[in-house]
Coordinates of C-alpha atoms in Angstrom, one line a residue:
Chain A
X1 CA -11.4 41.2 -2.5
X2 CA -12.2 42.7 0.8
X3 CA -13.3 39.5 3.2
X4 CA -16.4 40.8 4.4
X5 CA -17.2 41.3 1.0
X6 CA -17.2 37.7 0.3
X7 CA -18.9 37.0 3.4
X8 CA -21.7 38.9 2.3
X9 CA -22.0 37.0 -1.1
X10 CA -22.4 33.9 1.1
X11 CA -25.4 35.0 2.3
X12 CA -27.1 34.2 -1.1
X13 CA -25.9 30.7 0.0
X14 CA -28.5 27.5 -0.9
X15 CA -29.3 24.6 -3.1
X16 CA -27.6 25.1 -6.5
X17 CA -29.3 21.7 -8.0
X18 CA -32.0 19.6 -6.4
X19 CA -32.4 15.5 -7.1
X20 CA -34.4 16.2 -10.0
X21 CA -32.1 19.1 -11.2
X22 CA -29.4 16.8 -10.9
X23 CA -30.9 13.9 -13.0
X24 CA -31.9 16.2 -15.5
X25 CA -28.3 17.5 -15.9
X26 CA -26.8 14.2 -15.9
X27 CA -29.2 13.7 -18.8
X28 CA -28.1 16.6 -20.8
X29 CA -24.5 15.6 -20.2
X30 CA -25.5 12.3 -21.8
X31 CA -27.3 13.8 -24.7
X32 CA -24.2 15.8 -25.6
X33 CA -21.7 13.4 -24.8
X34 CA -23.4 11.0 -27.8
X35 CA -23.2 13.6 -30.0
X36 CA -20.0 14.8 -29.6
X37 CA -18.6 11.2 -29.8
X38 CA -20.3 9.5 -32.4
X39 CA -17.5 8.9 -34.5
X40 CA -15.0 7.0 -32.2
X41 CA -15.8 3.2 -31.5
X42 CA -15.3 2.8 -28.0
X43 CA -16.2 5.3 -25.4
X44 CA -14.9 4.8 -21.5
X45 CA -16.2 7.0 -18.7
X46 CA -13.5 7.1 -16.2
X47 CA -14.6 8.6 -13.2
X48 CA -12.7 10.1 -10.9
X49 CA -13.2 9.2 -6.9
X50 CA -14.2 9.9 -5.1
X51 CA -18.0 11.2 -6.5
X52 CA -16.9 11.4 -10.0
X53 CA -17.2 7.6 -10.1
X54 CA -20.6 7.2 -9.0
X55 CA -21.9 10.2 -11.0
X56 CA -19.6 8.6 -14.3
X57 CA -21.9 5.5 -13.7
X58 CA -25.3 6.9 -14.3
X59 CA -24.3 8.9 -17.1
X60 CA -23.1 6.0 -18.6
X61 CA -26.4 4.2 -17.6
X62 CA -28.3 6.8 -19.4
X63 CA -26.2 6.7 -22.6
X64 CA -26.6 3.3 -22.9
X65 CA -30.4 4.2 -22.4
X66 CA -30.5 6.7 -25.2
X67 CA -28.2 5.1 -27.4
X68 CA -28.0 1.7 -27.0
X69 CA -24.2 2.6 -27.5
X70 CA -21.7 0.3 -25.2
X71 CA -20.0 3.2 -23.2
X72 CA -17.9 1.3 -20.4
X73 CA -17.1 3.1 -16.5
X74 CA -13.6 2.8 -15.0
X75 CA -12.4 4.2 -11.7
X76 CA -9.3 6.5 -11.5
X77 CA -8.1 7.3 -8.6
X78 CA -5.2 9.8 -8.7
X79 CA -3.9 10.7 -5.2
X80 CA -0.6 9.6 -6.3
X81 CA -0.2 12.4 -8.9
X82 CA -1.3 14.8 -6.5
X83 CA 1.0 18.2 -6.2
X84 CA 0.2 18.8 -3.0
X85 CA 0.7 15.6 -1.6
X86 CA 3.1 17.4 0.5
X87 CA 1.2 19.7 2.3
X88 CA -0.8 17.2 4.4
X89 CA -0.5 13.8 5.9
X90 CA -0.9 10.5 3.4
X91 CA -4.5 10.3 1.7
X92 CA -6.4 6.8 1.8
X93 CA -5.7 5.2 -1.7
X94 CA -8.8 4.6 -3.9
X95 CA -9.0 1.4 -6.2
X96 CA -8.6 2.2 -10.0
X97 CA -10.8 -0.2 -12.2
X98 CA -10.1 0.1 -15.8
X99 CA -12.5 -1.7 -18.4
X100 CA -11.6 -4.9 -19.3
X101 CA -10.7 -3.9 -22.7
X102 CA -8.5 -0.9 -21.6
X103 CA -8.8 2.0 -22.7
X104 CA -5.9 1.9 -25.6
X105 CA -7.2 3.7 -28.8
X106 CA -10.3 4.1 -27.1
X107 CA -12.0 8.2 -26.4
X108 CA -11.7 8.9 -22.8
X109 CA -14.2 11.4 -21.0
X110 CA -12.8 12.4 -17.9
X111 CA -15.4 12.8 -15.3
X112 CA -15.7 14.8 -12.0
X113 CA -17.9 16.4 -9.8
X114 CA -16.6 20.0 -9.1
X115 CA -13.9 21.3 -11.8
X116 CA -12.2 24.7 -9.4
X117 CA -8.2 25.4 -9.8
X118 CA -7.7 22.5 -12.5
X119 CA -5.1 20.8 -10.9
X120 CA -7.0 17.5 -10.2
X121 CA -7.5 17.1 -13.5
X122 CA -4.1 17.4 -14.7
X123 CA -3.3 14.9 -11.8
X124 CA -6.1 12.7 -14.0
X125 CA -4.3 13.2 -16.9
X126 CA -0.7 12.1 -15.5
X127 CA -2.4 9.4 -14.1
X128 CA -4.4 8.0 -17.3
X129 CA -1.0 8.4 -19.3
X130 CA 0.3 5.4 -17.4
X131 CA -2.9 3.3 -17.8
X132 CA -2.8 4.1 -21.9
X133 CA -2.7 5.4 -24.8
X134 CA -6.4 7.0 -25.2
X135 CA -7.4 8.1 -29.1
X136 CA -8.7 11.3 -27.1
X137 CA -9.3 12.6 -23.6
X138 CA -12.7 14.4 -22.9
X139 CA -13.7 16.1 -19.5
X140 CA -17.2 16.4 -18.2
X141 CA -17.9 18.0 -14.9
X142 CA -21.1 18.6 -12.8
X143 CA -20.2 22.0 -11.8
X144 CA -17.8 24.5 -13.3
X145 CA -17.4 27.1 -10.5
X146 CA -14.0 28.9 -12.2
X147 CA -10.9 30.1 -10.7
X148 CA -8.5 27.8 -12.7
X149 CA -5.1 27.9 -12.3
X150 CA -3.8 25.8 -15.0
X151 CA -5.1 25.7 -18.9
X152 CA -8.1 23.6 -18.4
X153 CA -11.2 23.6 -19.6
X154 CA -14.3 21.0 -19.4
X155 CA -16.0 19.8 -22.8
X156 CA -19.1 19.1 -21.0
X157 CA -20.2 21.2 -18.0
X158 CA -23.5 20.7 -15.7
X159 CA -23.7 24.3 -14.5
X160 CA -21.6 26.9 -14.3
X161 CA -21.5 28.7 -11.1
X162 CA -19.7 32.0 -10.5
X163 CA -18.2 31.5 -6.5
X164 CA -16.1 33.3 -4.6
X165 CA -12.9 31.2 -2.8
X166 CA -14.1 32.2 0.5
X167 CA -17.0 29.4 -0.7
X168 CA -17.1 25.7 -1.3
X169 CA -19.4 24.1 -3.2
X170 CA -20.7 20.3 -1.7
X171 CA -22.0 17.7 -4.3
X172 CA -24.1 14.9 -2.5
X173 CA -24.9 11.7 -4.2
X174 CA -26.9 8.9 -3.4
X175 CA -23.8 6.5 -3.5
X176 CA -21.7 8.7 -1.4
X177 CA -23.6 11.0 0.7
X178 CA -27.3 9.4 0.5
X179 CA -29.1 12.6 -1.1
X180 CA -28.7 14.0 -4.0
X181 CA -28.0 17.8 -3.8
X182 CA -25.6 20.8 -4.9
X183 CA -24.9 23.1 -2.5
X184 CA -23.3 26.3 -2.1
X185 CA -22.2 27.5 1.6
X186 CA -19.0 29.3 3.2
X187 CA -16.3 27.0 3.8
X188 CA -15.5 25.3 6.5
X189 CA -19.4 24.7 7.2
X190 CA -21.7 22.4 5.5
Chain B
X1 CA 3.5 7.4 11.8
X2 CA 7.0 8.8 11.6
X3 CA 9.4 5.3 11.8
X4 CA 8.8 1.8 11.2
X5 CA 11.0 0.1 13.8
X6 CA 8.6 -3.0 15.0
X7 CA 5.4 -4.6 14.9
X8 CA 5.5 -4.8 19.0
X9 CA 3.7 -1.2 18.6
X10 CA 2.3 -0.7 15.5
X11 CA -1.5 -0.3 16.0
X12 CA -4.2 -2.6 14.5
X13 CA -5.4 0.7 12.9
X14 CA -1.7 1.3 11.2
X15 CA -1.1 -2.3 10.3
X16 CA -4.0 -2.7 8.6
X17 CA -3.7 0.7 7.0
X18 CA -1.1 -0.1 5.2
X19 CA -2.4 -3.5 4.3
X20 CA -4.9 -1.8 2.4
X21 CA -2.7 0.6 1.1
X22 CA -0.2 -2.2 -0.5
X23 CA -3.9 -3.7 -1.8
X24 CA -4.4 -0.6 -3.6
X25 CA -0.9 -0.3 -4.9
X26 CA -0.5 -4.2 -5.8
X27 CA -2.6 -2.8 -9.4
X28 CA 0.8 -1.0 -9.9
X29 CA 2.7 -3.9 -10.2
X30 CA 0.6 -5.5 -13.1
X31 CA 0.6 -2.2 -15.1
X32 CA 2.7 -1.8 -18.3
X33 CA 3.9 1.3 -16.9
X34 CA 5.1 0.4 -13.3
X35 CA 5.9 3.5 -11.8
X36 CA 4.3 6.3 -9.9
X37 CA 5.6 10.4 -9.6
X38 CA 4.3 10.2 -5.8
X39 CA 8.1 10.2 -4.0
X40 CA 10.1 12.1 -6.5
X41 CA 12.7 14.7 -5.1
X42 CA 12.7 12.2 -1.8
X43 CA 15.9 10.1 -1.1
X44 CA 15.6 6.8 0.3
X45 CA 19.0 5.4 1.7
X46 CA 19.2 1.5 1.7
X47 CA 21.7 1.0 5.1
X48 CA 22.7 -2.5 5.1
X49 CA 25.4 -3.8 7.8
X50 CA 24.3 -7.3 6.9
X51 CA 23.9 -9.4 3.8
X52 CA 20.5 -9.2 1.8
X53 CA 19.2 -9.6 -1.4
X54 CA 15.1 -10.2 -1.3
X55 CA 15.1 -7.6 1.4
X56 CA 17.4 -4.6 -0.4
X57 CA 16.0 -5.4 -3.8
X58 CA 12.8 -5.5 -2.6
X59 CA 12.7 -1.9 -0.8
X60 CA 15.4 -0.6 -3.7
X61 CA 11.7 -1.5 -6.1
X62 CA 9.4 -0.4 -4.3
X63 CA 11.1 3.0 -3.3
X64 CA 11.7 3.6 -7.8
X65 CA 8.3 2.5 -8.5
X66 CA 7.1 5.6 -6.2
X67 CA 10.2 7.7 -8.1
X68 CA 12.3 8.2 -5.0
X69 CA 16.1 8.6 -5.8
X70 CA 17.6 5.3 -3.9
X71 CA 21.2 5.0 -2.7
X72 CA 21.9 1.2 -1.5
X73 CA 25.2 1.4 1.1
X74 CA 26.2 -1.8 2.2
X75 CA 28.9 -2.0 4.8
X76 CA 31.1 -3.9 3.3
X77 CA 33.3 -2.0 1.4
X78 CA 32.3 0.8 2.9
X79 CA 34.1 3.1 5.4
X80 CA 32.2 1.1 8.2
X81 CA 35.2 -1.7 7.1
X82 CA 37.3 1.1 8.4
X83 CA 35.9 1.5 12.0
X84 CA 33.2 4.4 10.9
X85 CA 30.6 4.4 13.9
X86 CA 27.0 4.2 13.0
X87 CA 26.9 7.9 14.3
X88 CA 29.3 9.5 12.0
X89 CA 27.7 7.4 8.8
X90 CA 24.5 8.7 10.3
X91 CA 25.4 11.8 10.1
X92 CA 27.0 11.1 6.5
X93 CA 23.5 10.5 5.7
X94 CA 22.0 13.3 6.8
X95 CA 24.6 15.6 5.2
X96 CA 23.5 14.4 2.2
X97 CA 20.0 14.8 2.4
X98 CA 18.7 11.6 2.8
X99 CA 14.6 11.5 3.4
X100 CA 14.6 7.9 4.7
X101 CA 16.7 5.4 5.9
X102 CA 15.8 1.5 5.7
X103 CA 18.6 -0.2 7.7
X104 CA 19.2 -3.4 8.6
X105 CA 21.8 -4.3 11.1
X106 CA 23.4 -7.0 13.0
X107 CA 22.7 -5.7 16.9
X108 CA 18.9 -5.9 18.3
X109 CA 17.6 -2.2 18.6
X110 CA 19.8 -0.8 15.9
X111 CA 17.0 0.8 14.7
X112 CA 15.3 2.2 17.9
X113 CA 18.8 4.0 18.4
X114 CA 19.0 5.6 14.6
X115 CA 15.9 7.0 15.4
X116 CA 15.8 8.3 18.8
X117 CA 19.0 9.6 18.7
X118 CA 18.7 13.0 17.8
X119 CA 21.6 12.5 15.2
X120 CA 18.5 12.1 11.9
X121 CA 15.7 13.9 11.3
X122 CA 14.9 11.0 8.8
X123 CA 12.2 8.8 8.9
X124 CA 13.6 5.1 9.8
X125 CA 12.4 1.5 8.5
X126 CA 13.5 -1.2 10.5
X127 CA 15.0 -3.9 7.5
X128 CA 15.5 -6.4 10.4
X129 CA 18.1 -5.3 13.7
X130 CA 19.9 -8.7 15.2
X131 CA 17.1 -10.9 16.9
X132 CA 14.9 -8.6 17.4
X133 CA 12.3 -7.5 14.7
X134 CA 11.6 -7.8 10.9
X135 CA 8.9 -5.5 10.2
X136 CA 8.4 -5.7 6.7
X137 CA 8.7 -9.5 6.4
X138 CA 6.0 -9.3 8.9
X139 CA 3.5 -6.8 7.2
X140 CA 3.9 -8.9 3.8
X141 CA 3.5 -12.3 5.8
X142 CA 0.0 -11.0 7.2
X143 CA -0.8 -9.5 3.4
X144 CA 0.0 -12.9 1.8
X145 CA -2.4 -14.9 4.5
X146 CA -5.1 -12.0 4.1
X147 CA -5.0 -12.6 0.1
X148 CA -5.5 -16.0 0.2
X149 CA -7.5 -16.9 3.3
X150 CA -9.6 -13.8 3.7
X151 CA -9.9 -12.1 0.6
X152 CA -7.9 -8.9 1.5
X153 CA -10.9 -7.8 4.1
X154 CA -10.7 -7.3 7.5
X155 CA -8.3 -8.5 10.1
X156 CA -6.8 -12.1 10.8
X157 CA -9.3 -13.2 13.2
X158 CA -10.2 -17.0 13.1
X159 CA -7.0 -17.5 11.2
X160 CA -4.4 -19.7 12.4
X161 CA -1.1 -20.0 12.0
X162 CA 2.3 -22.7 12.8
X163 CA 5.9 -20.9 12.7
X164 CA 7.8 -23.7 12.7
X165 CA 11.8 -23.8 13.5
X166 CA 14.6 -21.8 14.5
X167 CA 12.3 -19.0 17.0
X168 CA 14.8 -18.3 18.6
X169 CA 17.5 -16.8 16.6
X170 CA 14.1 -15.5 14.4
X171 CA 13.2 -11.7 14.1
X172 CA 11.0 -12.9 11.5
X173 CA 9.3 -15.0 13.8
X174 CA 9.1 -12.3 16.6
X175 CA 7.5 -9.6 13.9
X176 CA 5.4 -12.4 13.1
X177 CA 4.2 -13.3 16.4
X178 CA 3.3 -9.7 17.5
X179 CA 1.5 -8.9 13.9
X180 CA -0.5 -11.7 13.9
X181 CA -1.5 -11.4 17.7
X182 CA -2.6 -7.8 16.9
X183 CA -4.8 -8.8 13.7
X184 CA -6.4 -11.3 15.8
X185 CA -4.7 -14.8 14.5
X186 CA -4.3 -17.8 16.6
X187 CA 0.1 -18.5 16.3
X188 CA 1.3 -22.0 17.4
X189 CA 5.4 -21.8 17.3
X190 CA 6.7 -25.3 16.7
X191 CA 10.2 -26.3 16.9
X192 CA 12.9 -28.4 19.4
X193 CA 12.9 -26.9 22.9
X194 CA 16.5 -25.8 22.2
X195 CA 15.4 -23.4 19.5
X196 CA 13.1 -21.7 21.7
X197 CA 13.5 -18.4 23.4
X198 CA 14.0 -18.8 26.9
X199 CA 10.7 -16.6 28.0
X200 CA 8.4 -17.7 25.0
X201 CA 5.7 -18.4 27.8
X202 CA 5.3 -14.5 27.8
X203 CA 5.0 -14.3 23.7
X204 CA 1.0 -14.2 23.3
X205 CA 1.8 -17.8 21.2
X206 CA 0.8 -21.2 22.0
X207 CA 3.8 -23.8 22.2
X208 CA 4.2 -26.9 20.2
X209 CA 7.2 -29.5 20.1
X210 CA 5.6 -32.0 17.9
X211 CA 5.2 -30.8 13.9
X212 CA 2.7 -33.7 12.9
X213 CA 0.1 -32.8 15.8
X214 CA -0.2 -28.9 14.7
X215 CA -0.4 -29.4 10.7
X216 CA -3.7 -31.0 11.1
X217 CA -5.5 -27.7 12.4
X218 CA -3.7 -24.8 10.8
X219 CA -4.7 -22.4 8.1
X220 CA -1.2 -21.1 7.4
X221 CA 2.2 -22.6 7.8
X222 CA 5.1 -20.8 8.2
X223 CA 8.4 -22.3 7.8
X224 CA 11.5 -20.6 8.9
X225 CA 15.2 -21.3 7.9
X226 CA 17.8 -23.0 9.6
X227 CA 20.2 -20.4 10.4
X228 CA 23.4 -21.9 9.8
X229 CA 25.3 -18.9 10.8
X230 CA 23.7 -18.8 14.4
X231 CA 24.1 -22.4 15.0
X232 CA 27.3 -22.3 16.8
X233 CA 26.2 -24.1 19.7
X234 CA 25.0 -28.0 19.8
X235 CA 20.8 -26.8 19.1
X236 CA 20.1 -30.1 17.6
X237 CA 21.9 -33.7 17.2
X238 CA 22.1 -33.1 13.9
X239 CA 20.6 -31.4 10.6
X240 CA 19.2 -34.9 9.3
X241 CA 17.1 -35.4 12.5
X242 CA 16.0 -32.1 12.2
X243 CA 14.8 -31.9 8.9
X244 CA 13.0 -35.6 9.9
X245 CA 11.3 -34.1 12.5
X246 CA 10.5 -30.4 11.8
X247 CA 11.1 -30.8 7.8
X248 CA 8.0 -29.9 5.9
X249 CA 8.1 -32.9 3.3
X250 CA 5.5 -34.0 0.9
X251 CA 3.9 -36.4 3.4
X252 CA 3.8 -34.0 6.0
X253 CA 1.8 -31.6 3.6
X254 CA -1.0 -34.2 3.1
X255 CA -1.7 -33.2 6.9
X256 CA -2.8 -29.5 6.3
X257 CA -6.3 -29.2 5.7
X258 CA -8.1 -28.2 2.6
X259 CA -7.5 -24.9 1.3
X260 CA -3.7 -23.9 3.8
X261 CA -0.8 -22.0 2.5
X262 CA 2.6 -23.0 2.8
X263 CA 5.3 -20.1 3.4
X264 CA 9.0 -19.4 3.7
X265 CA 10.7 -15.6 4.0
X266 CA 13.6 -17.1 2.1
X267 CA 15.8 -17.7 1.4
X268 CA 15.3 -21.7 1.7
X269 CA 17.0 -24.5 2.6
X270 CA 15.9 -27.4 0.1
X271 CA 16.0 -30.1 2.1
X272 CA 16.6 -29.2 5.7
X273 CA 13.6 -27.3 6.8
X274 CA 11.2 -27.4 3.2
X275 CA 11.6 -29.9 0.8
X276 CA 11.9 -29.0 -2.8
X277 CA 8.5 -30.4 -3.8
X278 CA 6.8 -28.4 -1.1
X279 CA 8.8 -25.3 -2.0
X280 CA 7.2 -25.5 -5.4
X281 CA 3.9 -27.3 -4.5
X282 CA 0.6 -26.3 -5.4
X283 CA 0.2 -24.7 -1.3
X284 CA 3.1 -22.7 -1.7
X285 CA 2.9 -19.2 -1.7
X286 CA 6.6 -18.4 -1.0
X287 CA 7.1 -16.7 -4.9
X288 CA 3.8 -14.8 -4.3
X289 CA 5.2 -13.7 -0.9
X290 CA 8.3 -11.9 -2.8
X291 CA 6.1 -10.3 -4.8
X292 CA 3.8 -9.2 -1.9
X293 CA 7.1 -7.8 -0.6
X294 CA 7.4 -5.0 -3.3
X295 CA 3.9 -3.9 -2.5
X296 CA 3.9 -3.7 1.5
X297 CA 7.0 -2.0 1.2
X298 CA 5.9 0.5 -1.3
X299 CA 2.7 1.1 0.6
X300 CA 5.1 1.3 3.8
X301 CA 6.9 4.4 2.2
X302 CA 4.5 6.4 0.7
X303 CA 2.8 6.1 4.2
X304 CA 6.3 7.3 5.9
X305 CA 7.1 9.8 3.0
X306 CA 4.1 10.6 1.0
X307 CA 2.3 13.2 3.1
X308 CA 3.8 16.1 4.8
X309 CA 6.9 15.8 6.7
X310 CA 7.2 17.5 10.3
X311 CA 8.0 20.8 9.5
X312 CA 7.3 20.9 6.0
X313 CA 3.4 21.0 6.5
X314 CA 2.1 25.0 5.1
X315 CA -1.4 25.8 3.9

């Protein structure tokens, strides 16, 4: 793709979900995530940081709303299992929480905010391998904006947004950020 | 950071960087599963010109938890038995693609030279060099007293701490002074004038001779061995009245207040500078310190290693 090309789509640029978008997604993603589980007796959210966490909480909050079903949260943090850990200078570390059950026989639904090339989630995968043995691994994501480059797909996907890679896409939370907003701008700028 | 040679100038910022990092990665060590992909393909080289166990087992862990390859040379036995400089094993070294080198080494600044010299490209950890520094020992010291006295926040401020014994042959006590000044901890060194360093009045400490008066108003004790290999001169009349005086017994314990830790880098004495019902009190944290070793040293790594090298950084 010719770059001024993509810098033209950029111009469409804005607010992909608003605060009330945003809690009405997270509902949705709740609705289908007790549907699609209902056979399995325990269900763990493991978000991953950094806003994965935060947004693996409420919908976890909300299932337990809807369902009265005990879904627990855990934190995964997977810099470790990065691939390109090489490629810049040592990341923070992140504190990984599991339940206090474990999450041993249990269905595991991935969480995360913005699912792009795929490989943070096979770094989520790795990284849940040496945590357990999970009866099944689920992945739920806020935004599905393409260009994967491994065979990954989400089971439960907020909105799917067709971008360009000249363009990021920023998820603000509360817990993080202080707003609650999906944006979609050129990269580099926020 | 590219080498970890001494605390002397490693930054607040740094030091308590990889406090926190080691915090992250002490969940590691109670896992099933203890091991982590984050250093495969990198070689860590274990250079050891003196003996060691708790300090060589300790880095050999923490470098296979984070999948490096390891290759422990110890000099005896070695080609250094026949005369081989530390340049030309250097250069072994490099030959053979080695990522890191943790060395430990009888002459102060050992270390410093390894890693200025222009022979390595390798990163270098300091594993203790003559008197000088003990890095490591150091960084695991200050996680220890941050675990139990401050909950694993923040910096040492308000905490004190006694070294008591041999300072002056100590690099474990030099690491220690510097660490602790930097996180902000009050250090009284206690021991016989003898086993002082000469200039100790320019080490930011404050200087005790008298054991019984210090215990009283201390968070932290640390006590440090008797280095019977050093002791070639007359430091003290003799080991009983040392261990009478400067010995950590079970009466002396009653002393600390509510709540202090009791610590030791190993190996101990039993007897001499500890005794054996102190060593395995209910203050001691000297097993806990061992362990605590593993998880500075692994965070120490994947700080030196994990990231980007020089020159290997692309986009």
């Amino acid at each position: 793709m010719a770059p001024n090309q993509g810098a033209r789509q950029t111009s469409d640029a804005g607010v992909l979900l608003s605060a009330e978008d945003l809690s009405r997604v997270i509902s949705r993603i709740a609705h289908e995530i007790v549907e699609k589980t209902s056979g399995f007796d325990s269900v763990v959210l493991m978000g991953i940081h950094k806003r994965g966490y935060p947004l693996a909480k409420r919908i976890a909050d909300r299932i337990n709303q809807i369902d009265n079903q005990k879904v627990s949260v855990g934190a995964l943090d997977i810099t470790l299992h990065r691939d390109d850990l090489r490629m810049r200078p040592p990341r923070p570390l992140e504190q990984t929480d599991l339940p206090v059950a474990g999450i041993d026989g249990s269905l595991v639904v991935l969480v995360d905010d913005v699912l792009y090339s795929g490989r943070t989630i096979r770094a989520g995968l790795d990284a849940l391998s040496e945590l357990g043995r999970p009866a099944a691994v689920q992945l739920a994501v806020l935004i599905d904006r393409g260009h994967r480059e491994l065979p990954i797909r989400a089971d439960y996907v907020g909105k799917n947004v067709p971008t360009s890679t000249g363009q990021s896409v920023k998820v603000r939370l509360i817990e993080t950020d202080g707003v609650d907003e999906v944006v979609l701008s050129v990269a580099g700028k926020a | 950071m590219k080498h970890l040679l001494s605390t002397h100038d490693l930054s607040k910022e740094n030091a308590l960087n990889i406090l926190d990092t080691a915090r992250m990665l002490s969940d590691v060590s109670d896992r099933t599963i203890r091991k982590l992909p984050t250093l495969r393909g990198r070689t860590v080289v274990n250079l050891f010109y003196e003996d060691s166990t708790r300090t060589r087992i300790s880095f050999e862990a923490a470098a296979k938890r984070l999948s490096a390859d390891v290759i422990n040379f110890s000099a005896k036995g070695s080609s250094v038995s026949k005369g081989e400089s530390l340049k030309d094993t250097a250069l072994t070294l490099k030959a053979m693609g080695a990522d890191a080198i943790v060395m430990r080494h009888h002459a102060s600044g050992a270390a410093h030279i390894l890693a200025n010299s222009g022979w390595i490209d390798a990163t270098v950890v300091n594993a203790g060099d003559g008197l000088h520094e003990h890095p490591t020992q150091a960084l695991l010291d200050a996680y220890t007293i941050r675990h139990h006295l401050r909950a694993n926040e923040g910096d040492l401020s308000g905490v004190r701490v006694a070294i008591v014994g041999d300072i002056l042959h100590s690099r474990v006590a030099r690491s220690n002074i510097w660490l602790l000044n930097t996180l902000g901890a009050h250090v009284t060194v206690v021991a016989p004038p003898t086993l002082l360093p000469v200039a100790v009045n320019s080490l930011p400490v404050e200087v005790s001779y008298d054991l019984d008066s210090v215990l009283g108003k201390v968070d932290a004790v640390m006590m440090l061995r008797i280095q019977h290999e050093r002791m070639h001169d007359a430091y003290f009349p003799s080991i009983r009245e040392y261990a009478s005086r400067y010995g950590l017994d079970k009466g002396r314990v009653q002393l600390l207040p509510q709540g202090s830790i009791v610590m030791h880098p190993g190996p101990m004495n039993r007897g001499i500078e500890i005794s054996a019902e102190v060593a395995d009190g209910e203050n001691s944290v000297i097993v806990e310190q061992v362990s605590n070793g593993v998880n500075v040293r692994m965070a120490v790594l994947y700080l030196l290693l994990g990231g980007a090298i020089e020159g290997e950084e692309k986009q």
